[in-house]
PDB file of C-alpha atoms in Angstrom:
ATOM      1  CA  UNK A1085      52.866  37.894 -18.555  1.00  0.00           C
ATOM      2  CA  UNK A1086      53.048  34.134 -18.968  1.00  0.00           C
ATOM      3  CA  UNK A1087      54.603  32.444 -21.918  1.00  0.00           C
ATOM      4  CA  UNK A1088      51.880  30.960 -24.142  1.00  0.00           C
ATOM      5  CA  UNK A1089      53.846  27.690 -24.232  1.00  0.00           C
ATOM      6  CA  UNK A1090      53.104  27.160 -20.536  1.00  0.00           C
ATOM      7  CA  UNK A1091      49.409  26.996 -21.360  1.00  0.00           C
ATOM      8  CA  UNK A1092      49.444  25.285 -24.767  1.00  0.00           C
ATOM      9  CA  UNK A1093      52.195  22.741 -24.170  1.00  0.00           C
ATOM     10  CA  UNK A1094      52.137  20.006 -21.549  1.00  0.00           C
ATOM     11  CA  UNK A1095      54.523  18.998 -18.802  1.00  0.00           C
ATOM     12  CA  UNK A1096      55.167  15.363 -18.061  1.00  0.00           C
ATOM     13  CA  UNK A1097      55.436  16.293 -14.388  1.00  0.00           C
ATOM     14  CA  UNK A1098      51.728  17.252 -14.130  1.00  0.00           C
ATOM     15  CA  UNK A1099      49.609  14.964 -11.944  1.00  0.00           C
ATOM     16  CA  UNK A1100      45.800  15.036 -11.806  1.00  0.00           C
ATOM     17  CA  UNK A1101      44.109  14.040  -8.542  1.00  0.00           C
ATOM     18  CA  UNK A1102      40.414  13.101  -8.423  1.00  0.00           C
ATOM     19  CA  UNK A1103      38.949  14.292  -5.098  1.00  0.00           C
ATOM     20  CA  UNK A1104      35.294  13.463  -5.881  1.00  0.00           C
ATOM     21  CA  UNK A1105      34.759  10.898  -3.127  1.00  0.00           C
ATOM     22  CA  UNK A1106      36.532  12.938  -0.464  1.00  0.00           C
ATOM     23  CA  UNK A1107      35.356  16.492  -1.135  1.00  0.00           C
ATOM     24  CA  UNK A1108      32.109  15.302  -2.686  1.00  0.00           C
ATOM     25  CA  UNK A1109      31.552  13.109   0.331  1.00  0.00           C
ATOM     26  CA  UNK A1110      31.179  16.250   2.427  1.00  0.00           C
ATOM     27  CA  UNK A1111      27.968  16.908   0.478  1.00  0.00           C
ATOM     28  CA  UNK A1112      26.258  13.552   1.099  1.00  0.00           C
ATOM     29  CA  UNK A1113      28.018  12.337   4.266  1.00  0.00           C
ATOM     30  CA  UNK A1114      30.031   9.877   2.148  1.00  0.00           C
ATOM     31  CA  UNK A1115      27.021   7.732   1.238  1.00  0.00           C
ATOM     32  CA  UNK A1116      28.088   6.574  -2.202  1.00  0.00           C
ATOM     33  CA  UNK A1117      26.938   3.266  -3.629  1.00  0.00           C
ATOM     34  CA  UNK A1118      29.564   0.644  -4.411  1.00  0.00           C
ATOM     35  CA  UNK A1119      28.508   0.881  -8.049  1.00  0.00           C
ATOM     36  CA  UNK A1120      29.254   4.616  -8.030  1.00  0.00           C
ATOM     37  CA  UNK A1121      32.697   4.086  -6.497  1.00  0.00           C
ATOM     38  CA  UNK A1122      33.629   1.188  -8.781  1.00  0.00           C
ATOM     39  CA  UNK A1123      32.542   3.109 -11.859  1.00  0.00           C
ATOM     40  CA  UNK A1124      34.456   6.174 -10.680  1.00  0.00           C
ATOM     41  CA  UNK A1125      37.569   4.042 -10.200  1.00  0.00           C
ATOM     42  CA  UNK A1126      37.182   2.538 -13.677  1.00  0.00           C
ATOM     43  CA  UNK A1127      36.538   5.972 -15.186  1.00  0.00           C
ATOM     44  CA  UNK A1128      39.661   7.418 -13.600  1.00  0.00           C
ATOM     45  CA  UNK A1129      41.706   4.538 -15.029  1.00  0.00           C
ATOM     46  CA  UNK A1130      40.282   5.081 -18.512  1.00  0.00           C
ATOM     47  CA  UNK A1131      40.667   8.858 -18.287  1.00  0.00           C
ATOM     48  CA  UNK A1132      44.343   8.597 -17.319  1.00  0.00           C
ATOM     49  CA  UNK A1133      43.852  10.312 -13.946  1.00  0.00           C
ATOM     50  CA  UNK A1134      46.944   9.857 -11.782  1.00  0.00           C
ATOM     51  CA  UNK A1135      45.494   9.619  -8.246  1.00  0.00           C
ATOM     52  CA  UNK A1136      42.040   8.837  -6.865  1.00  0.00           C
ATOM     53  CA  UNK A1137      41.328  10.126  -3.361  1.00  0.00           C
ATOM     54  CA  UNK A1138      38.886   7.738  -1.691  1.00  0.00           C
ATOM     55  CA  UNK A1139      38.006   9.868   1.329  1.00  0.00           C
ATOM     56  CA  UNK A1140      39.223  10.475   4.864  1.00  0.00           C
ATOM     57  CA  UNK A1141      41.053   8.336   7.402  1.00  0.00           C
ATOM     58  CA  UNK A1142      38.801   9.725  10.140  1.00  0.00           C
ATOM     59  CA  UNK A1143      38.944   8.406  13.683  1.00  0.00           C
ATOM     60  CA  UNK A1144      36.169   5.952  14.548  1.00  0.00           C
ATOM     61  CA  UNK A1145      36.545   7.100  18.165  1.00  0.00           C
ATOM     62  CA  UNK A1146      35.708  10.695  17.233  1.00  0.00           C
ATOM     63  CA  UNK A1147      33.055  10.105  14.545  1.00  0.00           C
ATOM     64  CA  UNK A1148      29.950   7.935  14.799  1.00  0.00           C
ATOM     65  CA  UNK A1149      30.218   5.350  12.010  1.00  0.00           C
ATOM     66  CA  UNK A1150      26.425   5.054  11.848  1.00  0.00           C
ATOM     67  CA  UNK A1151      26.176   8.668  10.664  1.00  0.00           C
ATOM     68  CA  UNK A1152      28.567   8.432   7.728  1.00  0.00           C
ATOM     69  CA  UNK A1153      29.272   6.282   4.726  1.00  0.00           C
ATOM     70  CA  UNK A1154      32.408   4.156   4.750  1.00  0.00           C
ATOM     71  CA  UNK A1155      34.534   6.637   2.795  1.00  0.00           C
ATOM     72  CA  UNK A1156      34.660   8.866   5.844  1.00  0.00           C
ATOM     73  CA  UNK A1157      36.939   6.193   7.323  1.00  0.00           C
ATOM     74  CA  UNK A1158      38.557   4.508   4.283  1.00  0.00           C
ATOM     75  CA  UNK A1159      39.316   1.173   5.859  1.00  0.00           C
ATOM     76  CA  UNK A1160      41.814  -0.786   3.817  1.00  0.00           C
ATOM     77  CA  UNK A1161      39.454  -3.726   3.274  1.00  0.00           C
ATOM     78  CA  UNK A1162      36.763  -1.417   1.890  1.00  0.00           C
ATOM     79  CA  UNK A1163      39.244   0.050  -0.590  1.00  0.00           C
ATOM     80  CA  UNK A1164      40.419  -3.440  -1.597  1.00  0.00           C
ATOM     81  CA  UNK A1165      36.817  -4.441  -2.292  1.00  0.00           C
ATOM     82  CA  UNK A1166      36.830  -1.774  -5.017  1.00  0.00           C
ATOM     83  CA  UNK A1167      40.369  -1.907  -6.413  1.00  0.00           C
ATOM     84  CA  UNK A1168      41.589  -5.431  -5.635  1.00  0.00           C
ATOM     85  CA  UNK A1169      45.376  -5.387  -6.005  1.00  0.00           C
ATOM     86  CA  UNK A1170      45.091  -2.224  -8.125  1.00  0.00           C
ATOM     87  CA  UNK A1171      47.535  -3.434 -10.720  1.00  0.00           C
ATOM     88  CA  UNK A1172      47.105  -0.194 -12.695  1.00  0.00           C
ATOM     89  CA  UNK A1173      48.745   3.188 -13.200  1.00  0.00           C
ATOM     90  CA  UNK A1174      46.057   4.833 -11.029  1.00  0.00           C
ATOM     91  CA  UNK A1175      47.317   5.426  -7.486  1.00  0.00           C
ATOM     92  CA  UNK A1176      45.105   5.476  -4.400  1.00  0.00           C
ATOM     93  CA  UNK A1177      45.045   8.390  -1.947  1.00  0.00           C
ATOM     94  CA  UNK A1178      43.305   9.217   1.332  1.00  0.00           C
ATOM     95  CA  UNK A1179      43.228  12.369   3.441  1.00  0.00           C
ATOM     96  CA  UNK A1180      44.367  12.416   7.064  1.00  0.00           C
ATOM     97  CA  UNK A1181      43.027  15.521   8.808  1.00  0.00           C
ATOM     98  CA  UNK A1182      45.112  16.813  11.717  1.00  0.00           C
ATOM     99  CA  UNK A1183      43.212  16.311  14.968  1.00  0.00           C
ATOM    100  CA  UNK A1184      40.542  14.135  13.364  1.00  0.00           C
ATOM    101  CA  UNK A1185      42.416  10.907  12.761  1.00  0.00           C
ATOM    102  CA  UNK A1186      44.319   8.310  14.740  1.00  0.00           C
ATOM    103  CA  UNK A1187      47.170   8.175  12.256  1.00  0.00           C
ATOM    104  CA  UNK A1188      49.549   6.106  14.363  1.00  0.00           C
ATOM    105  CA  UNK A1189      46.991   3.311  14.657  1.00  0.00           C
ATOM    106  CA  UNK A1190      44.726   3.561  11.595  1.00  0.00           C
ATOM    107  CA  UNK A1191      47.440   4.104   8.987  1.00  0.00           C
ATOM    108  CA  UNK A1192      49.338   0.831   8.729  1.00  0.00           C
ATOM    109  CA  UNK A1193      52.551   0.133   6.841  1.00  0.00           C
ATOM    110  CA  UNK A1194      52.332   0.748   3.097  1.00  0.00           C
ATOM    111  CA  UNK A1195      53.250  -2.892   2.457  1.00  0.00           C
ATOM    112  CA  UNK A1196      49.991  -3.936   4.140  1.00  0.00           C
ATOM    113  CA  UNK A1197      47.714  -1.337   2.504  1.00  0.00           C
ATOM    114  CA  UNK A1198      46.227  -0.588  -0.943  1.00  0.00           C
ATOM    115  CA  UNK A1199      46.901   3.121  -0.347  1.00  0.00           C
ATOM    116  CA  UNK A1200      49.779   4.893  -2.098  1.00  0.00           C
ATOM    117  CA  UNK A1201      49.455   8.524  -0.982  1.00  0.00           C
ATOM    118  CA  UNK A1202      48.575  10.069   2.387  1.00  0.00           C
ATOM    119  CA  UNK A1203      47.302  13.645   2.053  1.00  0.00           C
ATOM    120  CA  UNK A1204      47.858  15.404   5.371  1.00  0.00           C
ATOM    121  CA  UNK A1205      45.473  18.336   5.886  1.00  0.00           C
ATOM    122  CA  UNK A1206      46.423  21.066   8.337  1.00  0.00           C
ATOM    123  CA  UNK A1207      45.782  24.630   9.357  1.00  0.00           C
ATOM    124  CA  UNK A1208      48.650  26.941  10.205  1.00  0.00           C
ATOM    125  CA  UNK A1209      48.319  26.441  13.957  1.00  0.00           C
ATOM    126  CA  UNK A1210      48.636  22.638  13.689  1.00  0.00           C
ATOM    127  CA  UNK A1211      51.807  22.523  11.582  1.00  0.00           C
ATOM    128  CA  UNK A1212      53.867  20.711  14.287  1.00  0.00           C
ATOM    129  CA  UNK A1213      51.387  17.817  14.381  1.00  0.00           C
ATOM    130  CA  UNK A1214      51.234  17.806  10.572  1.00  0.00           C
ATOM    131  CA  UNK A1215      55.016  17.471  10.491  1.00  0.00           C
ATOM    132  CA  UNK A1216      54.814  14.465  12.811  1.00  0.00           C
ATOM    133  CA  UNK A1217      52.098  12.907  10.632  1.00  0.00           C
ATOM    134  CA  UNK A1218      54.271  13.395   7.557  1.00  0.00           C
ATOM    135  CA  UNK A1219      57.242  11.746   9.257  1.00  0.00           C
ATOM    136  CA  UNK A1220      55.045   8.850  10.401  1.00  0.00           C
ATOM    137  CA  UNK A1221      53.587   8.251   6.926  1.00  0.00           C
ATOM    138  CA  UNK A1222      56.982   8.375   5.224  1.00  0.00           C
ATOM    139  CA  UNK A1223      58.421   5.910   7.748  1.00  0.00           C
ATOM    140  CA  UNK A1224      55.551   3.593   6.831  1.00  0.00           C
ATOM    141  CA  UNK A1225      56.468   3.826   3.161  1.00  0.00           C
ATOM    142  CA  UNK A1226      53.871   6.209   1.695  1.00  0.00           C
ATOM    143  CA  UNK A1227      54.054   9.121  -0.673  1.00  0.00           C
ATOM    144  CA  UNK A1228      52.896  12.164   1.292  1.00  0.00           C
ATOM    145  CA  UNK A1229      51.404  15.545   0.441  1.00  0.00           C
ATOM    146  CA  UNK A1230      50.374  18.330   2.801  1.00  0.00           C
ATOM    147  CA  UNK A1231      47.330  20.531   2.251  1.00  0.00           C
ATOM    148  CA  UNK A1232      47.796  23.870   4.011  1.00  0.00           C
ATOM    149  CA  UNK A1233      44.174  24.920   4.315  1.00  0.00           C
ATOM    150  CA  UNK A1234      42.467  28.334   4.294  1.00  0.00           C
ATOM    151  CA  UNK A1235      45.479  29.936   2.655  1.00  0.00           C
ATOM    152  CA  UNK A1236      43.501  33.132   1.985  1.00  0.00           C
ATOM    153  CA  UNK A1237      43.495  33.829   5.747  1.00  0.00           C
ATOM    154  CA  UNK A1238      47.247  33.399   6.185  1.00  0.00           C
ATOM    155  CA  UNK A1239      49.694  36.299   6.358  1.00  0.00           C
ATOM    156  CA  UNK A1240      52.584  35.898   3.923  1.00  0.00           C
ATOM    157  CA  UNK A1241      55.141  36.163   6.738  1.00  0.00           C
ATOM    158  CA  UNK A1242      53.432  33.261   8.532  1.00  0.00           C
ATOM    159  CA  UNK A1243      53.166  31.298   5.296  1.00  0.00           C
ATOM    160  CA  UNK A1244      56.908  31.607   4.770  1.00  0.00           C
ATOM    161  CA  UNK A1245      57.580  30.152   8.220  1.00  0.00           C
ATOM    162  CA  UNK A1246      55.104  27.301   7.659  1.00  0.00           C
ATOM    163  CA  UNK A1247      56.568  26.373   4.271  1.00  0.00           C
ATOM    164  CA  UNK A1248      60.069  26.423   5.704  1.00  0.00           C
ATOM    165  CA  UNK A1249      58.991  23.985   8.438  1.00  0.00           C
ATOM    166  CA  UNK A1250      57.214  21.726   5.942  1.00  0.00           C
ATOM    167  CA  UNK A1251      60.138  21.929   3.544  1.00  0.00           C
ATOM    168  CA  UNK A1252      62.376  20.349   6.149  1.00  0.00           C
ATOM    169  CA  UNK A1253      60.075  17.320   6.437  1.00  0.00           C
ATOM    170  CA  UNK A1254      60.141  14.444   3.907  1.00  0.00           C
ATOM    171  CA  UNK A1255      56.808  15.564   2.384  1.00  0.00           C
ATOM    172  CA  UNK A1256      56.677  15.163  -1.410  1.00  0.00           C
ATOM    173  CA  UNK A1257      54.128  17.861  -2.276  1.00  0.00           C
ATOM    174  CA  UNK A1258      52.718  20.904  -0.523  1.00  0.00           C
ATOM    175  CA  UNK A1259      49.372  22.252  -1.622  1.00  0.00           C
ATOM    176  CA  UNK A1260      47.891  25.690  -2.132  1.00  0.00           C
ATOM    177  CA  UNK A1261      44.341  25.284  -0.763  1.00  0.00           C
ATOM    178  CA  UNK A1262      41.804  28.055  -1.361  1.00  0.00           C
ATOM    179  CA  UNK A1263      39.326  26.645   1.170  1.00  0.00           C
ATOM    180  CA  UNK A1264      37.016  29.643   1.051  1.00  0.00           C
ATOM    181  CA  UNK A1265      37.108  30.237  -2.708  1.00  0.00           C
ATOM    182  CA  UNK A1266      38.267  33.755  -1.924  1.00  0.00           C
ATOM    183  CA  UNK A1267      41.352  34.132  -4.115  1.00  0.00           C
ATOM    184  CA  UNK A1268      41.689  35.593  -7.613  1.00  0.00           C
ATOM    185  CA  UNK A1269      44.152  34.402 -10.279  1.00  0.00           C
ATOM    186  CA  UNK A1270      46.515  37.309  -9.618  1.00  0.00           C
ATOM    187  CA  UNK A1271      46.653  36.316  -5.945  1.00  0.00           C
ATOM    188  CA  UNK A1272      47.188  32.666  -6.857  1.00  0.00           C
ATOM    189  CA  UNK A1273      50.163  33.770  -8.949  1.00  0.00           C
ATOM    190  CA  UNK A1274      51.666  35.576  -5.956  1.00  0.00           C
ATOM    191  CA  UNK A1275      51.053  32.664  -3.592  1.00  0.00           C
ATOM    192  CA  UNK A1276      52.416  30.179  -6.125  1.00  0.00           C
ATOM    193  CA  UNK A1277      55.586  32.251  -6.368  1.00  0.00           C
ATOM    194  CA  UNK A1278      56.090  32.004  -2.599  1.00  0.00           C
ATOM    195  CA  UNK A1279      55.457  28.249  -2.672  1.00  0.00           C
ATOM    196  CA  UNK A1280      57.774  27.737  -5.644  1.00  0.00           C
ATOM    197  CA  UNK A1281      60.661  29.388  -3.806  1.00  0.00           C
ATOM    198  CA  UNK A1282      60.443  26.745  -1.078  1.00  0.00           C
ATOM    199  CA  UNK A1283      59.770  23.958  -3.556  1.00  0.00           C
ATOM    200  CA  UNK A1284      63.035  24.787  -5.298  1.00  0.00           C
ATOM    201  CA  UNK A1285      64.900  25.177  -2.004  1.00  0.00           C
ATOM    202  CA  UNK A1286      63.803  21.806  -0.639  1.00  0.00           C
ATOM    203  CA  UNK A1287      63.136  19.798  -3.804  1.00  0.00           C
ATOM    204  CA  UNK A1288      59.341  19.574  -3.419  1.00  0.00           C
ATOM    205  CA  UNK A1289      56.365  19.641  -5.768  1.00  0.00           C
ATOM    206  CA  UNK A1290      53.456  22.094  -5.496  1.00  0.00           C
ATOM    207  CA  UNK A1291      49.740  21.331  -5.834  1.00  0.00           C
ATOM    208  CA  UNK A1292      46.496  23.319  -5.877  1.00  0.00           C
ATOM    209  CA  UNK A1293      43.051  22.555  -4.502  1.00  0.00           C
ATOM    210  CA  UNK A1294      40.551  25.270  -5.448  1.00  0.00           C
ATOM    211  CA  UNK A1295      36.950  26.015  -4.435  1.00  0.00           C
ATOM    212  CA  UNK A1296      34.391  27.629  -6.696  1.00  0.00           C
ATOM    213  CA  UNK A1297      32.669  30.265  -4.541  1.00  0.00           C
ATOM    214  CA  UNK A1298      33.416  32.984  -7.091  1.00  0.00           C
ATOM    215  CA  UNK A1299      33.391  30.655 -10.120  1.00  0.00           C
ATOM    216  CA  UNK A1300      37.186  30.828 -10.206  1.00  0.00           C
ATOM    217  CA  UNK A1301      38.213  27.279  -9.250  1.00  0.00           C
ATOM    218  CA  UNK A1302      39.090  26.387 -12.858  1.00  0.00           C
ATOM    219  CA  UNK A1303      40.628  29.784 -13.593  1.00  0.00           C
ATOM    220  CA  UNK A1304      42.762  29.611 -10.465  1.00  0.00           C
ATOM    221  CA  UNK A1305      43.854  26.080 -11.275  1.00  0.00           C
ATOM    222  CA  UNK A1306      45.011  26.895 -14.783  1.00  0.00           C
ATOM    223  CA  UNK A1307      46.679  30.038 -13.465  1.00  0.00           C
ATOM    224  CA  UNK A1308      48.619  27.782 -11.116  1.00  0.00           C
ATOM    225  CA  UNK A1309      49.575  25.473 -13.995  1.00  0.00           C
ATOM    226  CA  UNK A1310      51.107  28.428 -15.802  1.00  0.00           C
ATOM    227  CA  UNK A1311      52.995  29.316 -12.623  1.00  0.00           C
ATOM    228  CA  UNK A1312      54.637  25.889 -12.491  1.00  0.00           C
ATOM    229  CA  UNK A1313      52.250  24.068 -10.126  1.00  0.00           C
ATOM    230  CA  UNK A1314      52.174  20.376 -11.087  1.00  0.00           C
ATOM    231  CA  UNK A1315      49.612  18.611  -8.868  1.00  0.00           C
ATOM    232  CA  UNK A1316      46.053  19.551  -9.788  1.00  0.00           C
ATOM    233  CA  UNK A1317      42.879  18.564  -7.931  1.00  0.00           C
ATOM    234  CA  UNK A1318      39.539  18.174  -9.685  1.00  0.00           C
ATOM    235  CA  UNK A1319      36.170  16.586  -9.020  1.00  0.00           C
ATOM    236  CA  UNK A1320      33.530  15.294 -11.414  1.00  0.00           C
ATOM    237  CA  UNK A1321      31.067  18.099 -12.170  1.00  0.00           C
ATOM    238  CA  UNK A1322      32.912  20.060  -9.492  1.00  0.00           C
ATOM    239  CA  UNK A1323      31.240  17.968  -6.763  1.00  0.00           C
ATOM    240  CA  UNK A1324      32.481  19.164  -3.399  1.00  0.00           C
ATOM    241  CA  UNK A1325      31.714  21.005  -0.201  1.00  0.00           C
ATOM    242  CA  UNK A1326      29.562  24.070  -0.694  1.00  0.00           C
ATOM    243  CA  UNK A1327      30.313  25.702  -4.017  1.00  0.00           C
ATOM    244  CA  UNK A1328      32.390  22.711  -5.067  1.00  0.00           C
ATOM    245  CA  UNK A1329      35.752  22.452  -6.774  1.00  0.00           C
ATOM    246  CA  UNK A1330      37.533  22.680 -10.100  1.00  0.00           C
ATOM    247  CA  UNK A1331      35.542  20.465 -12.462  1.00  0.00           C
ATOM    248  CA  UNK A1332      37.478  17.442 -13.718  1.00  0.00           C
ATOM    249  CA  UNK A1333      35.921  17.775 -17.171  1.00  0.00           C
ATOM    250  CA  UNK A1334      37.203  21.352 -17.461  1.00  0.00           C
ATOM    251  CA  UNK A1335      40.629  20.409 -16.218  1.00  0.00           C
ATOM    252  CA  UNK A1336      41.135  17.406 -18.506  1.00  0.00           C
ATOM    253  CA  UNK A1337      39.760  19.407 -21.414  1.00  0.00           C
ATOM    254  CA  UNK A1338      42.369  22.086 -20.771  1.00  0.00           C
ATOM    255  CA  UNK A1339      45.415  19.859 -20.305  1.00  0.00           C
ATOM    256  CA  UNK A1340      47.194  19.029 -23.544  1.00  0.00           C
ATOM    257  CA  UNK A1341      48.815  15.868 -22.217  1.00  0.00           C
ATOM    258  CA  UNK A1342      47.791  13.021 -24.560  1.00  0.00           C
ATOM    259  CA  UNK A1343      47.638  10.530 -21.699  1.00  0.00           C
ATOM    260  CA  UNK A1344      44.381  12.124 -20.481  1.00  0.00           C
ATOM    261  CA  UNK A1345      41.074  11.148 -22.078  1.00  0.00           C
ATOM    262  CA  UNK A1346      37.973  13.219 -21.368  1.00  0.00           C
ATOM    263  CA  UNK A1347      35.393  10.920 -23.009  1.00  0.00           C
ATOM    264  CA  UNK A1348      34.967   8.518 -20.032  1.00  0.00           C
ATOM    265  CA  UNK A1349      34.343  11.529 -17.791  1.00  0.00           C
ATOM    266  CA  UNK A1350      31.268  12.495 -19.785  1.00  0.00           C
ATOM    267  CA  UNK A1351      29.990   8.929 -19.603  1.00  0.00           C
ATOM    268  CA  UNK A1352      30.372   8.843 -15.820  1.00  0.00           C
ATOM    269  CA  UNK A1353      28.655  12.193 -15.327  1.00  0.00           C
ATOM    270  CA  UNK A1354      25.753  11.113 -17.512  1.00  0.00           C
ATOM    271  CA  UNK A1355      25.292   7.873 -15.590  1.00  0.00           C
ATOM    272  CA  UNK A1356      25.946   8.958 -12.002  1.00  0.00           C
ATOM    273  CA  UNK A1357      26.246  12.679 -11.338  1.00  0.00           C
ATOM    274  CA  UNK A1358      22.900  13.637 -12.836  1.00  0.00           C
ATOM    275  CA  UNK A1359      21.274  10.929 -10.714  1.00  0.00           C
ATOM    276  CA  UNK A1360      22.755  12.441  -7.554  1.00  0.00           C
ATOM    277  CA  UNK A1361      21.298  15.827  -8.445  1.00  0.00           C
ATOM    278  CA  UNK A1362      17.917  14.241  -9.151  1.00  0.00           C
ATOM    279  CA  UNK A1363      18.104  12.793  -5.637  1.00  0.00           C
ATOM    280  CA  UNK A1364      18.564  16.282  -4.197  1.00  0.00           C
ATOM    281  CA  UNK A1365      22.278  16.105  -3.476  1.00  0.00           C
ATOM    282  CA  UNK A1366      23.186  19.794  -3.703  1.00  0.00           C
ATOM    283  CA  UNK A1367      26.495  21.511  -4.406  1.00  0.00           C
ATOM    284  CA  UNK A1368      27.823  24.217  -6.694  1.00  0.00           C
ATOM    285  CA  UNK A1369      27.970  27.954  -7.160  1.00  0.00           C
ATOM    286  CA  UNK A1370      25.164  30.007  -5.670  1.00  0.00           C
ATOM    287  CA  UNK A1371      24.819  33.490  -4.227  1.00  0.00           C
ATOM    288  CA  UNK A1372      25.329  32.426  -0.611  1.00  0.00           C
ATOM    289  CA  UNK A1373      28.688  30.860  -1.500  1.00  0.00           C
ATOM    290  CA  UNK A1374      29.663  33.907  -3.517  1.00  0.00           C
ATOM    291  CA  UNK A1375      29.080  36.044  -0.440  1.00  0.00           C
ATOM    292  CA  UNK A1376      31.279  33.989   1.873  1.00  0.00           C
ATOM    293  CA  UNK A1377      33.931  33.875  -0.849  1.00  0.00           C
ATOM    294  CA  UNK A1378      33.830  37.631  -1.358  1.00  0.00           C
ATOM    295  CA  UNK A1379      34.306  38.227   2.352  1.00  0.00           C
ATOM    296  CA  UNK A1380      36.879  35.458   2.824  1.00  0.00           C
ATOM    297  CA  UNK A1381      34.773  33.484   5.291  1.00  0.00           C
ATOM    298  CA  UNK A1382      34.350  29.778   5.935  1.00  0.00           C
ATOM    299  CA  UNK A1383      31.312  28.572   3.930  1.00  0.00           C
ATOM    300  CA  UNK A1384      29.640  26.851   6.913  1.00  0.00           C
ATOM    301  CA  UNK A1385      26.996  29.594   7.204  1.00  0.00           C
ATOM    302  CA  UNK A1386      26.275  29.344   3.474  1.00  0.00           C
ATOM    303  CA  UNK A1387      26.045  25.553   3.752  1.00  0.00           C
ATOM    304  CA  UNK A1388      23.474  25.940   6.533  1.00  0.00           C
ATOM    305  CA  UNK A1389      21.591  28.509   4.431  1.00  0.00           C
ATOM    306  CA  UNK A1390      21.438  25.911   1.647  1.00  0.00           C
ATOM    307  CA  UNK A1391      20.288  23.101   3.951  1.00  0.00           C
ATOM    308  CA  UNK A1392      17.467  25.287   5.240  1.00  0.00           C
ATOM    309  CA  UNK A1393      16.450  26.053   1.642  1.00  0.00           C
ATOM    310  CA  UNK A1394      16.506  29.749   2.365  1.00  0.00           C
ATOM    311  CA  UNK A1395      16.119  32.227  -0.477  1.00  0.00           C
ATOM    312  CA  UNK A1396      16.442  35.491   1.478  1.00  0.00           C
ATOM    313  CA  UNK A1397      19.791  36.339  -0.080  1.00  0.00           C
ATOM    314  CA  UNK A1398      19.849  39.969   1.000  1.00  0.00           C
ATOM    315  CA  UNK A1399      19.202  39.033   4.623  1.00  0.00           C
ATOM    316  CA  UNK A1400      22.014  36.502   4.428  1.00  0.00           C
ATOM    317  CA  UNK A1401      24.263  39.136   2.890  1.00  0.00           C
ATOM    318  CA  UNK A1402      23.682  41.342   5.937  1.00  0.00           C
ATOM    319  CA  UNK A1403      24.543  38.412   8.194  1.00  0.00           C
ATOM    320  CA  UNK A1404      27.784  37.838   6.304  1.00  0.00           C
ATOM    321  CA  UNK A1405      28.969  41.444   6.429  1.00  0.00           C
ATOM    322  CA  UNK A1406      28.199  41.574  10.153  1.00  0.00           C
ATOM    323  CA  UNK A1407      30.758  38.778  10.587  1.00  0.00           C
ATOM    324  CA  UNK A1408      33.380  40.514   8.460  1.00  0.00           C
TER     325      UNK A1408
END
């Protein structure tokens, strides 16, 4: 049983990362207005958020730029148009997805870029490339984290090997990522314990990125906080792929650190998030996402169900269990 002080006190080592543009961009193909992005940047500064993830560093050779908004590619000049010299405490992050980015070419030296943190995203079978990406980003002067995705599908013995490999790289943070929203707090506690062993061995930090398929993204995140996890991802109104993520307003409301201020978050949601929903941008908990979460499956079938505006939940349930 956790000590109550771990939940009621605050740690100065906690860092909050806003992933709204990146994970939320998966909902609307990254078509955010400049006003939205500038207001989100200003809100994060006022709220005391530590990092703002602008989107992906996706390869323009692999992805058609005409089919996505600019935050799919996060060109340095586009970020500068929002943040200028970013002479603030808010740091800028982007995600580099293994196999979907030209990291050696598109990620320039830190001294030439407004970006502070490269978030390398990998599955278990692409760990060697992730390690090379980490080495490349560190050589260029960046802070680096590594998101080990779909952790609910990974055997603990394989996880131990992966964390040992990552621990030997110069990565700063490795992330618990519940991509399918399949894990419960008790499982998060077990996974966090495995991660913490390697964090202590190699001098790393641990983060969590949770999805809300079973309405547990917030619960799993605060479970992780009590287990010693310091880097916490949230999105405004939980905006993110499929069922979405841990809601920033819940997270900042929970944290007792006086540097965080929840009031600007409410202002931003009132001005921008409700407008997105009025314009039929759809995300958040629903039965189809619950089903894929329950059966530990990628939510792509549930996302398609949503796009088709289907309501035959029982039929979809049968489709899901056939895949199990």
